[in-house]
Short mmCIF file of C-alpha atoms (C1' of nucleotides) in Angstrom, two decimals:
data_model
loop_
_atom_site.label_atom_id
_atom_site.label_comp_id
_atom_site.label_asym_id
_atom_site.label_seq_id
_atom_site.Cartn_x
_atom_site.Cartn_y
_atom_site.Cartn_z
CA MET A 9 0.19 -0.13 0.03
CA ILE A 10 1.31 3.58 -0.67
CA THR A 11 -0.32 5.45 2.16
CA LYS A 12 0.23 3.80 5.22
CA THR A 13 -1.58 5.19 8.05
CA ILE A 14 -5.35 4.88 8.49
CA ARG A 15 -5.35 9.06 9.08
CA GLU A 16 -3.75 9.51 5.65
CA GLN A 17 -5.70 6.99 3.66
CA ILE A 18 -9.12 8.78 5.29
CA THR A 19 -8.08 12.05 4.52
CA GLU A 20 -7.40 11.35 0.76
CA GLN A 21 -10.49 9.80 0.29
CA ILE A 22 -12.38 12.70 1.88
CA ARG A 23 -10.14 14.85 -0.17
CA ASP A 24 -11.39 13.59 -3.41
CA GLU A 25 -14.74 13.07 -2.54
CA LEU A 26 -14.68 16.71 -1.89
CA MET A 27 -13.71 17.43 -5.20
CA ASP A 28 -15.94 15.48 -6.49
CA GLY A 29 -18.58 17.89 -4.92
CA ARG A 30 -20.27 14.99 -3.19
CA PHE A 31 -20.97 17.57 -0.42
CA THR A 32 -22.57 20.57 -0.44
CA VAL A 33 -20.77 23.90 0.62
CA GLY A 34 -21.19 24.63 4.11
CA GLN A 35 -22.80 21.46 4.84
CA PRO A 36 -21.44 20.18 8.50
CA LEU A 37 -19.22 16.75 8.46
CA ARG A 38 -19.61 14.94 11.45
CA GLU A 39 -16.92 13.00 12.95
CA ALA A 40 -19.30 9.93 14.44
CA ASP A 41 -21.14 9.72 10.92
CA LEU A 42 -17.88 9.53 9.04
CA ALA A 43 -16.25 7.04 11.54
CA LYS A 44 -19.17 4.73 11.13
CA ARG A 45 -18.92 5.12 7.35
CA PHE A 46 -15.40 3.56 7.43
CA GLY A 47 -15.47 1.53 10.13
CA VAL A 48 -12.91 3.13 12.70
CA SER A 49 -12.96 4.76 15.43
CA ARG A 50 -13.15 9.06 15.72
CA GLY A 51 -9.48 9.40 16.53
CA PRO A 52 -8.10 9.30 12.87
CA ILE A 53 -11.29 10.81 11.49
CA ARG A 54 -10.79 14.22 13.85
CA ASP A 55 -7.37 13.99 12.24
CA ALA A 56 -8.28 14.41 9.12
CA PHE A 57 -10.95 16.79 9.22
CA LEU A 58 -7.69 18.91 10.92
CA GLN A 59 -5.70 18.76 8.30
CA LEU A 60 -8.02 19.29 5.58
CA SER A 61 -8.88 22.82 7.37
CA GLN A 62 -5.65 23.61 7.73
CA GLU A 63 -5.23 22.64 3.31
CA GLY A 64 -8.65 24.71 2.92
CA PHE A 65 -11.07 22.13 1.97
CA LEU A 66 -13.09 22.62 5.04
CA ALA A 67 -13.26 25.48 7.84
CA TYR A 68 -13.02 24.41 11.67
CA GLU A 69 -14.94 25.71 14.49
CA ALA A 70 -13.91 24.69 18.05
CA ASN A 71 -16.52 22.68 19.72
CA ARG A 72 -18.81 23.17 16.80
CA GLY A 73 -16.78 20.68 14.14
CA VAL A 74 -16.09 21.41 10.28
CA THR A 75 -18.40 22.10 7.37
CA VAL A 76 -17.71 22.15 3.37
CA GLN A 77 -15.47 25.30 3.30
CA THR A 78 -17.03 28.46 1.21
CA PRO A 79 -15.14 28.86 -2.33
CA PRO A 80 -12.77 32.07 -1.91
CA PRO A 81 -14.63 34.85 -3.54
CA ASP A 82 -13.96 35.54 -7.43
CA GLU A 83 -11.60 38.61 -6.82
CA ASN A 84 -9.30 36.51 -4.73
CA ARG A 85 -9.13 33.35 -7.48
CA GLU A 86 -7.25 35.55 -9.42
CA LEU A 87 -4.89 36.30 -7.12
CA ILE A 88 -4.33 32.95 -6.01
CA VAL A 89 -4.38 31.37 -9.75
CA SER A 90 -1.36 34.06 -9.86
CA LEU A 91 0.51 32.79 -6.92
CA ARG A 92 0.38 29.00 -8.04
CA ARG A 93 1.68 29.92 -11.16
CA GLN A 94 4.61 32.27 -9.61
CA ILE A 95 5.35 29.35 -7.43
CA GLU A 96 5.36 26.72 -9.95
CA CYS A 97 7.41 29.06 -12.48
CA PHE A 98 9.63 29.94 -10.11
CA VAL A 99 10.44 26.49 -9.00
CA ILE A 100 11.16 25.15 -12.67
CA VAL A 101 13.25 28.45 -13.13
CA GLN A 102 15.48 27.87 -10.11
CA GLY A 103 16.12 24.29 -10.47
CA TRP A 104 16.70 23.72 -14.25
CA ARG A 105 18.60 20.70 -15.14
CA LYS A 106 18.31 17.69 -17.29
CA LEU A 107 15.98 15.70 -15.69
CA ALA A 108 17.82 11.82 -14.86
CA GLY A 109 16.52 8.91 -16.10
CA ASP A 110 14.01 7.94 -13.44
CA GLU A 111 13.01 11.85 -12.37
CA PHE A 112 11.56 11.94 -15.71
CA HIS A 113 10.21 8.71 -15.47
CA ARG A 114 8.05 9.43 -12.85
CA ILE A 115 6.40 12.80 -14.48
CA ALA A 116 5.72 10.26 -17.24
CA ALA A 117 3.76 8.13 -15.03
CA ALA A 118 1.91 11.04 -13.71
CA LEU A 119 1.21 12.10 -17.10
CA SER A 120 -0.09 8.48 -18.02
CA GLU A 121 -2.14 8.40 -14.79
CA LEU A 122 -4.07 11.69 -16.01
CA HIS A 123 -4.50 9.97 -19.80
CA GLU A 124 -6.17 6.84 -18.10
CA ALA A 125 -8.42 8.97 -15.63
CA CYS A 126 -9.51 11.48 -18.44
CA ASP A 127 -10.36 8.67 -20.50
CA ALA A 128 -12.72 6.98 -17.73
CA GLY A 129 -13.88 10.73 -17.36
CA ARG A 130 -14.34 10.42 -13.34
CA VAL A 131 -13.64 14.09 -12.31
CA ALA A 132 -12.15 13.56 -8.87
CA ALA A 133 -9.58 10.96 -10.79
CA VAL A 134 -8.91 14.06 -13.54
CA ALA A 135 -8.67 16.11 -10.69
CA ARG A 136 -6.01 14.35 -8.47
CA CYS A 137 -3.77 13.26 -11.03
CA ASP A 138 -3.59 16.56 -12.74
CA ILE A 139 -2.65 17.93 -9.08
CA GLY A 140 -0.49 14.96 -8.96
CA LEU A 141 1.30 15.98 -12.14
CA HIS A 142 2.42 18.98 -10.92
CA GLN A 143 2.99 18.24 -8.04
CA GLN A 144 5.56 15.66 -9.58
CA ILE A 145 7.29 18.76 -11.50
CA LEU A 146 7.22 20.76 -8.57
CA VAL A 147 8.94 18.41 -6.14
CA THR A 148 11.59 17.28 -8.91
CA TYR A 149 12.59 20.66 -9.81
CA GLY A 150 11.84 22.34 -6.17
CA GLY A 151 12.07 19.60 -3.45
CA ALA A 152 9.35 19.33 -0.92
CA SER A 153 9.49 22.83 0.57
CA LEU A 154 7.10 24.70 -1.41
CA LEU A 155 4.58 22.20 -1.26
CA PRO A 156 2.82 23.18 1.86
CA VAL A 157 1.74 26.58 0.18
CA TRP A 158 1.33 24.84 -2.98
CA LYS A 159 -0.82 23.00 -1.78
CA TRP A 160 -3.08 25.26 -0.44
CA LEU A 161 -3.43 27.37 -3.68
CA CYS A 162 -4.27 24.25 -5.02
CA SER A 163 -7.08 23.51 -3.24
CA GLN A 164 -8.78 26.48 -3.02
CA MET A 165 -8.47 26.15 -6.54
CA MET A 166 -10.01 22.86 -6.67
CA LEU A 167 -13.24 24.21 -4.82
CA THR A 168 -14.34 25.60 -8.38
CA TYR A 169 -12.09 23.64 -10.45
CA THR A 170 -15.05 24.39 -13.58
CA ARG A 171 -12.67 23.07 -16.15
CA LEU A 172 -13.63 19.72 -16.30
CA ASP A 173 -15.86 19.60 -19.41
CA ASP A 174 -12.96 18.97 -21.94
CA TYR A 175 -10.99 15.78 -20.75
CA ALA A 176 -9.07 15.82 -24.06
CA ASP A 177 -8.01 19.62 -23.82
CA VAL A 178 -6.45 18.74 -20.10
CA PHE A 179 -4.45 16.08 -21.17
CA GLU A 180 -3.31 18.28 -24.36
CA GLU A 181 -2.42 20.53 -22.26
CA HIS A 182 -0.14 18.54 -19.99
CA VAL A 183 1.58 16.73 -22.89
CA ARG A 184 2.88 20.18 -23.74
CA ILE A 185 4.34 20.66 -20.81
CA VAL A 186 5.62 16.91 -20.09
CA GLU A 187 7.29 17.30 -23.60
CA ALA A 188 8.78 20.62 -22.98
CA ILE A 189 10.63 19.11 -20.19
CA GLN A 190 11.68 16.13 -21.97
CA HIS A 191 13.07 17.96 -24.90
CA GLY A 192 14.60 20.74 -22.04
CA ASP A 193 13.33 23.23 -23.34
CA GLN A 194 12.38 25.64 -20.40
CA ALA A 195 10.86 28.36 -22.32
CA ARG A 196 8.26 25.92 -23.18
CA ALA A 197 7.71 24.48 -20.31
CA ILE A 198 7.21 27.89 -18.75
CA GLU A 199 4.88 28.74 -21.28
CA ALA A 200 2.74 25.75 -21.27
CA ILE A 201 2.54 25.89 -17.85
CA GLU A 202 1.30 29.54 -17.99
CA ALA A 203 -1.16 28.22 -20.25
CA ASN A 204 -2.29 25.42 -17.98
CA ILE A 205 -2.92 26.92 -14.78
CA LYS A 206 -5.84 28.99 -14.79
CA MET B 28 -8.92 32.85 28.00
CA ILE B 29 -8.81 33.90 24.84
CA THR B 30 -7.92 30.58 23.07
CA LYS B 31 -10.18 27.46 24.43
CA THR B 32 -9.03 24.15 23.68
CA ILE B 33 -6.38 22.81 25.11
CA ARG B 34 -5.16 21.93 21.38
CA GLU B 35 -5.08 25.43 20.30
CA GLN B 36 -2.93 26.57 23.52
CA ILE B 37 -0.53 24.30 23.11
CA THR B 38 -0.20 24.76 19.53
CA GLU B 39 0.37 28.21 20.28
CA GLN B 40 2.95 27.88 23.12
CA ILE B 41 4.83 25.46 21.25
CA ARG B 42 5.28 27.61 18.22
CA ASP B 43 6.46 30.11 20.14
CA GLU B 44 8.77 28.51 21.24
CA LEU B 45 10.09 27.41 18.32
CA MET B 46 10.16 31.30 16.35
CA ASP B 47 11.95 31.71 19.98
CA GLY B 48 14.43 29.15 18.87
CA ARG B 49 14.46 27.31 21.95
CA PHE B 50 14.50 24.27 20.08
CA THR B 51 17.70 23.29 17.66
CA VAL B 52 17.05 22.80 13.49
CA GLY B 53 15.82 18.93 13.25
CA GLN B 54 15.75 17.99 16.77
CA PRO B 55 12.86 15.34 17.29
CA LEU B 56 10.10 16.55 19.48
CA ARG B 57 8.47 13.16 21.10
CA GLU B 58 4.91 13.52 22.22
CA ALA B 59 4.94 12.06 25.77
CA ASP B 60 7.94 14.78 26.90
CA LEU B 61 5.49 17.60 26.04
CA ALA B 62 2.55 15.68 27.15
CA LYS B 63 4.46 15.37 30.63
CA ARG B 64 5.65 18.76 30.38
CA PHE B 65 2.05 20.49 30.18
CA GLY B 66 0.34 17.64 32.12
CA VAL B 67 -2.05 16.46 29.53
CA SER B 68 -2.05 13.77 27.46
CA ARG B 69 -0.83 12.67 24.14
CA GLY B 70 -3.96 13.44 22.41
CA PRO B 71 -3.68 17.39 22.04
CA ILE B 72 0.25 17.19 21.68
CA ARG B 73 -0.02 15.10 18.92
CA ASP B 74 -2.58 17.27 17.37
CA ALA B 75 -0.96 20.11 17.83
CA PHE B 76 1.90 18.68 16.04
CA LEU B 77 0.20 17.99 13.04
CA GLN B 78 -0.65 21.33 12.32
CA LEU B 79 2.50 22.66 13.15
CA SER B 80 3.88 20.23 10.74
CA GLN B 81 0.96 22.01 8.06
CA GLU B 82 1.82 24.99 8.87
CA GLY B 83 5.38 24.48 8.30
CA PHE B 84 7.24 24.26 11.66
CA LEU B 85 7.91 20.77 11.83
CA ALA B 86 8.27 18.12 9.59
CA TYR B 87 6.06 14.98 9.81
CA GLU B 88 7.30 11.46 9.10
CA ALA B 89 4.76 8.49 9.68
CA ASN B 90 5.39 6.03 12.68
CA ARG B 91 8.57 8.18 13.37
CA GLY B 92 7.09 11.26 14.52
CA VAL B 93 8.10 15.41 14.26
CA THR B 94 11.37 17.39 13.95
CA VAL B 95 12.43 20.84 13.63
CA GLN B 96 11.81 22.13 10.24
CA THR B 97 14.21 23.28 8.41
CA PRO B 98 14.42 26.46 7.36
CA PRO B 99 13.61 27.04 3.61
CA PRO B 100 16.93 27.46 1.26
CA ASP B 101 18.02 30.87 0.61
CA GLU B 102 16.84 30.61 -2.85
CA ASN B 103 13.33 29.90 -1.93
CA ARG B 104 12.95 32.73 0.71
CA GLU B 105 13.02 35.37 -1.51
CA LEU B 106 9.94 34.08 -3.33
CA ILE B 107 8.45 33.83 -0.35
CA VAL B 108 8.46 37.08 0.77
CA SER B 109 7.56 38.40 -2.62
CA LEU B 110 4.43 36.26 -2.43
CA ARG B 111 3.77 37.65 1.23
CA ARG B 112 4.12 40.82 0.08
CA GLN B 113 1.64 40.51 -2.59
CA ILE B 114 -0.42 39.43 -0.31
CA GLU B 115 -0.86 42.43 1.94
CA CYS B 116 -1.01 44.52 -1.11
CA PHE B 117 -3.29 43.03 -2.80
CA VAL B 118 -5.62 42.83 -0.16
CA ILE B 119 -5.54 46.89 1.09
CA VAL B 120 -6.06 47.86 -2.56
CA GLN B 121 -8.68 45.65 -3.30
CA GLY B 122 -10.33 46.40 0.14
CA TRP B 123 -9.10 49.51 0.81
CA ARG B 124 -11.87 51.93 2.54
CA LYS B 125 -12.47 54.23 5.12
CA LEU B 126 -12.24 51.96 8.35
CA ALA B 127 -15.17 51.79 10.98
CA GLY B 128 -14.03 53.43 14.56
CA ASP B 129 -13.26 49.88 15.82
CA GLU B 130 -11.50 48.57 13.05
CA PHE B 131 -9.03 51.40 13.34
CA HIS B 132 -9.35 50.73 17.29
CA ARG B 133 -8.24 47.17 16.66
CA ILE B 134 -5.19 47.91 14.60
CA ALA B 135 -4.26 50.19 16.86
CA ALA B 136 -4.55 48.19 20.17
CA ALA B 137 -2.12 45.48 17.80
CA LEU B 138 0.26 48.45 17.73
CA SER B 139 0.16 49.14 20.94
CA GLU B 140 0.95 45.33 21.99
CA LEU B 141 3.62 45.51 19.43
CA HIS B 142 5.08 48.68 21.21
CA GLU B 143 5.01 46.37 24.70
CA ALA B 144 6.78 43.61 22.86
CA CYS B 145 9.23 46.16 21.65
CA ASP B 146 10.19 47.69 24.88
CA ALA B 147 10.13 44.36 26.50
CA GLY B 148 12.86 43.10 24.29
CA ARG B 149 11.33 39.37 24.22
CA VAL B 150 12.12 37.75 20.86
CA ALA B 151 9.02 35.68 20.61
CA ALA B 152 6.88 38.20 21.56
CA VAL B 153 7.98 40.77 19.59
CA ALA B 154 7.69 38.72 16.51
CA ARG B 155 4.17 37.31 17.35
CA CYS B 156 2.86 41.12 18.04
CA ASP B 157 4.42 42.05 14.62
CA ILE B 158 2.66 39.38 12.62
CA GLY B 159 -0.57 39.87 14.72
CA LEU B 160 -0.47 43.14 13.83
CA HIS B 161 -0.20 42.16 10.15
CA GLN B 162 -3.11 39.68 10.72
CA GLN B 163 -4.96 42.42 11.99
CA ILE B 164 -4.79 44.23 8.61
CA LEU B 165 -5.06 41.61 6.48
CA VAL B 166 -8.38 40.45 7.90
CA THR B 167 -10.01 44.38 8.40
CA TYR B 168 -9.24 44.63 4.76
CA GLY B 169 -10.00 40.98 3.28
CA GLY B 170 -11.29 38.95 5.59
CA ALA B 171 -10.08 35.43 6.66
CA SER B 172 -10.34 34.06 3.21
CA LEU B 173 -6.33 34.33 2.41
CA LEU B 174 -5.47 33.46 6.21
CA PRO B 175 -3.91 30.20 5.70
CA VAL B 176 -1.51 30.71 2.87
CA TRP B 177 -0.35 33.73 4.34
CA LYS B 178 0.37 32.33 7.83
CA TRP B 179 1.76 29.52 6.55
CA LEU B 180 4.27 31.81 4.62
CA CYS B 181 5.02 34.16 7.90
CA SER B 182 5.76 30.83 9.31
CA GLN B 183 8.64 30.05 7.12
CA MET B 184 9.42 33.65 7.30
CA MET B 185 10.14 33.27 11.08
CA LEU B 186 11.99 30.26 10.91
CA THR B 187 14.93 33.03 9.78
CA TYR B 188 13.52 35.68 11.43
CA THR B 189 17.04 37.66 11.90
CA ARG B 190 16.22 41.14 11.86
CA LEU B 191 14.97 41.32 15.83
CA ASP B 192 18.37 43.50 16.84
CA ASP B 193 16.32 46.77 16.58
CA TYR B 194 12.85 46.78 18.03
CA ALA B 195 12.54 50.46 17.69
CA ASP B 196 12.99 49.93 13.49
CA VAL B 197 10.70 47.04 13.94
CA PHE B 198 8.25 49.25 15.68
CA GLU B 199 8.93 52.10 13.85
CA GLU B 200 8.13 50.80 10.46
CA HIS B 201 4.48 49.60 12.01
CA VAL B 202 3.85 53.03 12.84
CA ARG B 203 4.63 54.21 9.54
CA ILE B 204 1.53 51.64 8.00
CA VAL B 205 -0.59 52.30 10.60
CA GLU B 206 -0.56 55.86 10.24
CA ALA B 207 -1.06 55.98 6.56
CA ILE B 208 -4.53 53.37 6.98
CA GLN B 209 -5.46 56.17 9.88
CA HIS B 210 -4.83 58.70 7.38
CA GLY B 211 -6.61 57.16 4.23
CA ASP B 212 -3.72 57.69 2.41
CA GLN B 213 -3.32 54.10 0.45
CA ALA B 214 0.06 54.49 -1.43
CA ARG B 215 1.85 55.26 1.44
CA ALA B 216 0.48 52.54 3.07
CA ILE B 217 1.58 50.25 0.91
CA GLU B 218 4.81 51.74 0.53
CA ALA B 219 5.02 51.15 4.10
CA ILE B 220 4.30 47.66 4.13
CA GLU B 221 6.61 47.23 1.44
CA ALA B 222 9.32 48.33 2.83
CA ASN B 223 8.54 46.48 5.81
CA ILE B 224 7.88 42.76 4.91
CA LYS B 225 11.51 42.03 3.97
"C1'" DC C 10 35.73 -10.04 11.93
"C1'" DG C 11 31.36 -8.91 9.13
"C1'" DG C 12 26.84 -9.80 8.24
"C1'" DC C 13 22.23 -11.21 9.64
"C1'" DA C 14 18.25 -12.06 12.32
"C1'" DA C 15 15.59 -12.24 16.61
"C1'" DT C 16 14.30 -9.50 20.02
"C1'" DA C 17 13.80 -5.86 23.60
"C1'" DG C 18 12.67 -0.92 23.95
"C1'" DA C 19 11.41 3.11 22.95
"C1'" DT C 20 7.50 5.70 19.85
"C1'" DT C 21 3.61 6.36 17.34
"C1'" DG C 22 -1.26 4.75 15.80
"C1'" DT C 23 -5.64 3.60 16.98
"C1'" DC C 24 -9.14 2.68 20.26
"C1'" DA C 25 -13.58 3.01 23.33
"C1'" DA C 26 -15.19 5.35 27.46
"C1'" DC C 27 -15.07 9.63 29.96
"C1'" DA C 28 -15.44 14.99 29.98
"C1'" DA C 29 -17.02 19.39 28.07
"C1'" DT C 30 -19.57 22.31 25.44
"C1'" DT C 31 -22.60 23.31 22.31
"C1'" DA C 32 -27.55 24.38 21.10
"C1'" DA C 33 -32.38 23.29 20.91
"C1'" DC C 34 -36.62 22.84 23.48
"C1'" DG C 35 -39.91 23.60 26.76
"C1'" DA C 36 -41.14 25.65 31.68
"C1'" DT C 37 -41.51 29.27 33.93
"C1'" DG C 38 -42.53 34.05 35.36
"C1'" DC C 39 -43.65 38.32 34.42
"C1'" DG D 11 -47.03 37.06 24.34
"C1'" DC D 12 -42.17 37.46 25.48
"C1'" DA D 13 -37.43 36.81 27.18
"C1'" DT D 14 -35.37 34.24 30.38
"C1'" DC D 15 -33.13 30.14 32.74
"C1'" DG D 16 -33.04 24.98 33.26
"C1'" DT D 17 -32.64 20.83 31.09
"C1'" DT D 18 -31.98 17.35 27.79
"C1'" DA D 19 -29.96 15.69 23.30
"C1'" DA D 20 -25.97 15.98 20.29
"C1'" DT D 21 -21.58 16.98 19.34
"C1'" DT D 22 -16.54 17.89 19.99
"C1'" DG D 23 -12.55 17.23 23.21
"C1'" DT D 24 -9.41 14.68 26.39
"C1'" DT D 25 -7.92 10.74 28.37
"C1'" DG D 26 -5.55 6.87 29.55
"C1'" DA D 27 -4.88 1.54 27.59
"C1'" DC D 28 -3.65 -1.36 23.73
"C1'" DA D 29 -1.96 -2.34 19.04
"C1'" DA D 30 1.07 -1.54 15.56
"C1'" DT D 31 5.71 -0.02 14.29
"C1'" DC D 32 9.99 1.76 14.09
"C1'" DT D 33 15.14 1.39 15.88
"C1'" DA D 34 19.08 -0.26 18.28
"C1'" DT D 35 21.01 -3.99 20.04
"C1'" DT D 36 22.95 -8.54 20.93
"C1'" DG D 37 23.81 -13.06 19.77
"C1'" DC D 38 24.42 -16.49 16.17
"C1'" DC D 39 26.34 -18.25 12.18
"C1'" DG D 40 29.12 -18.52 8.29
#
DNA sequence: CGGCAATAGATTGTCAACAATTAACGATGC
DNA sequence: GCATCGTTAATTGTTGACAATCTATTGCCG
């Protein structure tokens, strides 16, 4: 198994369902309900709620539990997109180099996962693989140092992920990014990334 | 009491001590140790560790506990500072208006707290009040929507908070910010904020 | 002597019971 | 009728015990 602790598995699952829009905005999530559904105690659920609150998916209030986070107001969205773009481009420029074989292989694998998800057409899977590919690139060039902010920004964008109607386009945009990386063409890589993050 | 749950109190306390540099980088923190020191069970300590890991102060590894986070590499620091600056300026511009009496009063109160802390000369207190004032401004003009990213960026900057040798300067820079806000001079406010965030 | 497996100790992960807090409801007095 | 105060049910917060996992040590075998 890739993720080890129950907490991590639960966190992922709930995050997926949130991206999938399976809960409505503002809806309260009860620890006991999910504990029962997953067949575990409230402990890991609590931890997952805490973490997802930090990530920006849930809103936490002391002694009152969590509710599904309201998407950021439109005027903030523009800033959020811009910040994420800056991080990804910064990392590419800063860490630019010829990738080792296995490094590029991991990116290619992420792209292939995205391909499958786009074919299958499941929203949550596409979103997760989309983010997953970007994360792989980010980590490869820039390490894990900026990951938390970046993830938060992504989660905020995910709360209003409106562009999932055309999966072929989504995939094609990422092919451009990966090809540019493969050919060592930095300028084209940045161009492709800037075009993709919106 | 301001903060209610034990978890929140513990989180704040540990965060303060981390900012204060009371632990060395890379040092592991044991749940049992801190639980004993605070006279509580491991539960809230765990939660605090989880949260502080998300905030970027600690590094978490499954089944291995947490260690004090390594400060971000210098090349990232520049980006982090820039992102924080963008957020604060964006919010000021976006939400600029004449503040209501109590709104400005809260900012003034934060400034006065910073004054006390600078006089007392305690590093952690100065850092906390510094951040506290900025947070008050951020929330007043832009709401809580961008708070989490902003906090993360701040925490990363705090890991290398090197400019605490001259408290008078720190205070003076913030006086300029607050005065500009008070006089409704947006351009000067932004200028003062950009000069302060570095 | 060096490498490897079994083992013991330390540490984190999970659980279920209990305590504290909150919110809704209804009784009571004005 | 209206506000206020207990009361109660639902929910989160905390705890201590137990299980799972990792680390270091020790003893064994080649």
